[in-house]
PDB file of C-alpha atoms in Angstrom:
ATOM      1  CA  THR A  25       0.000   0.000   0.000  1.00 54.00           C
ATOM      2  CA  ASP A  26       1.343   3.434  -0.905  1.00 72.00           C
ATOM      3  CA  TRP A  27       0.532   6.380   1.317  1.00 72.00           C
ATOM      4  CA  PHE A  28       0.863  10.017   0.313  1.00 81.00           C
ATOM      5  CA  ILE A  29       0.960  11.753   3.681  1.00 81.00           C
ATOM      6  CA  ASP A  30       2.999  14.884   4.331  1.00 81.00           C
ATOM      7  CA  VAL A  31       5.379  13.864   7.098  1.00 81.00           C
ATOM      8  CA  SER A  32       7.825  16.734   6.689  1.00 84.00           C
ATOM      9  CA  GLN A  33       6.791  18.177  10.071  1.00 88.00           C
ATOM     10  CA  SER A  34       6.466  14.846  11.903  1.00 92.00           C
ATOM     11  CA  ASP A  35       8.683  12.258  13.540  1.00 95.00           C
ATOM     12  CA  ILE A  36       7.916   8.700  12.438  1.00 95.00           C
ATOM     13  CA  LYS A  37       7.941   5.875  14.966  1.00 97.00           C
ATOM     14  CA  ASN A  38       7.142   2.192  14.569  1.00 97.00           C
ATOM     15  CA  ALA A  39       4.235   0.641  16.426  1.00 97.00           C
ATOM     16  CA  ILE A  40       2.127  -2.525  16.406  1.00 97.00           C
ATOM     17  CA  VAL A  41      -1.662  -2.501  16.039  1.00 97.00           C
ATOM     18  CA  ASN A  42      -3.248  -5.874  16.765  1.00 94.00           C
ATOM     19  CA  GLY A  43      -0.170  -7.661  15.413  1.00 95.00           C
ATOM     20  CA  ASN A  44       0.174  -5.428  12.337  1.00 95.00           C
ATOM     21  CA  LYS A  45       3.063  -3.043  11.696  1.00 96.00           C
ATOM     22  CA  ALA A  46       2.037   0.600  11.997  1.00 96.00           C
ATOM     23  CA  ASN A  47       3.626   4.027  11.631  1.00 95.00           C
ATOM     24  CA  LEU A  48       3.066   6.679  14.268  1.00 97.00           C
ATOM     25  CA  LEU A  49       3.346  10.225  12.920  1.00 96.00           C
ATOM     26  CA  ILE A  50       4.194  12.510  15.816  1.00 96.00           C
ATOM     27  CA  ALA A  51       3.798  16.187  14.923  1.00 95.00           C
ATOM     28  CA  ARG A  52       6.645  18.507  15.877  1.00 95.00           C
ATOM     29  CA  ASN A  53       4.176  21.403  16.155  1.00 93.00           C
ATOM     30  CA  SER A  54       1.455  21.263  18.821  1.00 93.00           C
ATOM     31  CA  ASN A  55      -0.973  22.891  16.356  1.00 94.00           C
ATOM     32  CA  GLU A  56      -0.790  19.804  14.128  1.00 93.00           C
ATOM     33  CA  ALA A  57      -2.455  16.466  14.877  1.00 95.00           C
ATOM     34  CA  ASN A  58      -0.578  13.217  15.458  1.00 96.00           C
ATOM     35  CA  GLY A  59      -1.502  10.200  13.373  1.00 96.00           C
ATOM     36  CA  ILE A  60      -1.176   6.445  12.978  1.00 97.00           C
ATOM     37  CA  ALA A  61      -1.336   4.414   9.766  1.00 94.00           C
ATOM     38  CA  TRP A  62      -1.534   0.638   9.339  1.00 94.00           C
ATOM     39  CA  VAL A  63      -2.858  -2.133   7.101  1.00 92.00           C
ATOM     40  CA  SER A  64      -4.904  -5.048   8.377  1.00 89.00           C
ATOM     41  CA  ALA A  65      -5.652  -7.813   5.880  1.00 83.00           C
ATOM     42  CA  ASP A  66      -6.873  -5.915   2.806  1.00 85.00           C
ATOM     43  CA  THR A  67      -7.879  -2.664   4.517  1.00 90.00           C
ATOM     44  CA  ALA A  68      -5.697   0.409   5.130  1.00 91.00           C
ATOM     45  CA  PHE A  69      -6.359   2.750   8.040  1.00 94.00           C
ATOM     46  CA  TYR A  70      -5.214   6.257   8.972  1.00 94.00           C
ATOM     47  CA  VAL A  71      -6.355   7.894  12.206  1.00 96.00           C
ATOM     48  CA  THR A  72      -5.389  11.390  13.341  1.00 95.00           C
ATOM     49  CA  GLY A  73      -6.046  13.364  16.471  1.00 96.00           C
ATOM     50  CA  PHE A  74      -4.696  15.705  19.096  1.00 97.00           C
ATOM     51  CA  VAL A  75      -3.814  12.810  21.396  1.00 97.00           C
ATOM     52  CA  ASP A  76      -0.533  11.205  22.450  1.00 96.00           C
ATOM     53  CA  GLU A  77       1.090   8.071  21.002  1.00 95.00           C
ATOM     54  CA  LYS A  78      -0.355   5.746  23.616  1.00 97.00           C
ATOM     55  CA  ASP A  79      -3.905   6.933  22.964  1.00 97.00           C
ATOM     56  CA  LEU A  80      -3.437   6.715  19.181  1.00 97.00           C
ATOM     57  CA  VAL A  81      -2.383   3.071  19.472  1.00 97.00           C
ATOM     58  CA  ARG A  82      -5.297   2.377  21.826  1.00 97.00           C
ATOM     59  CA  ILE A  83      -7.747   3.992  19.364  1.00 97.00           C
ATOM     60  CA  ALA A  84      -6.230   2.056  16.456  1.00 97.00           C
ATOM     61  CA  GLU A  85      -6.539  -1.225  18.338  1.00 97.00           C
ATOM     62  CA  SER A  86     -10.241  -0.570  18.842  1.00 96.00           C
ATOM     63  CA  VAL A  87     -10.954  -0.193  15.105  1.00 94.00           C
ATOM     64  CA  GLU A  88     -12.872  -3.067  13.496  1.00 88.00           C
ATOM     65  CA  VAL A  89     -13.822  -3.751   9.897  1.00 83.00           C
ATOM     66  CA  ILE A  90     -17.535  -4.393   9.563  1.00 85.00           C
ATOM     67  CA  LYS A  91     -18.584  -6.136   6.362  1.00 79.00           C
TER      68      LYS A  91
END
């Protein structure tokens, strides 16, 4: 999966979301949101918010695909 996300003002950290590799995008500016991106099976996810890394991972782990 290719992502086109501007990360020029973010630090990228690795994380795990329910066993899947994820990228945490930690904004260097407090006026910008942090984010997390990951792929689970055949679905890609990107969640942003004004929350810390721990909360982003917790939010990501609560996401479910409903078919």
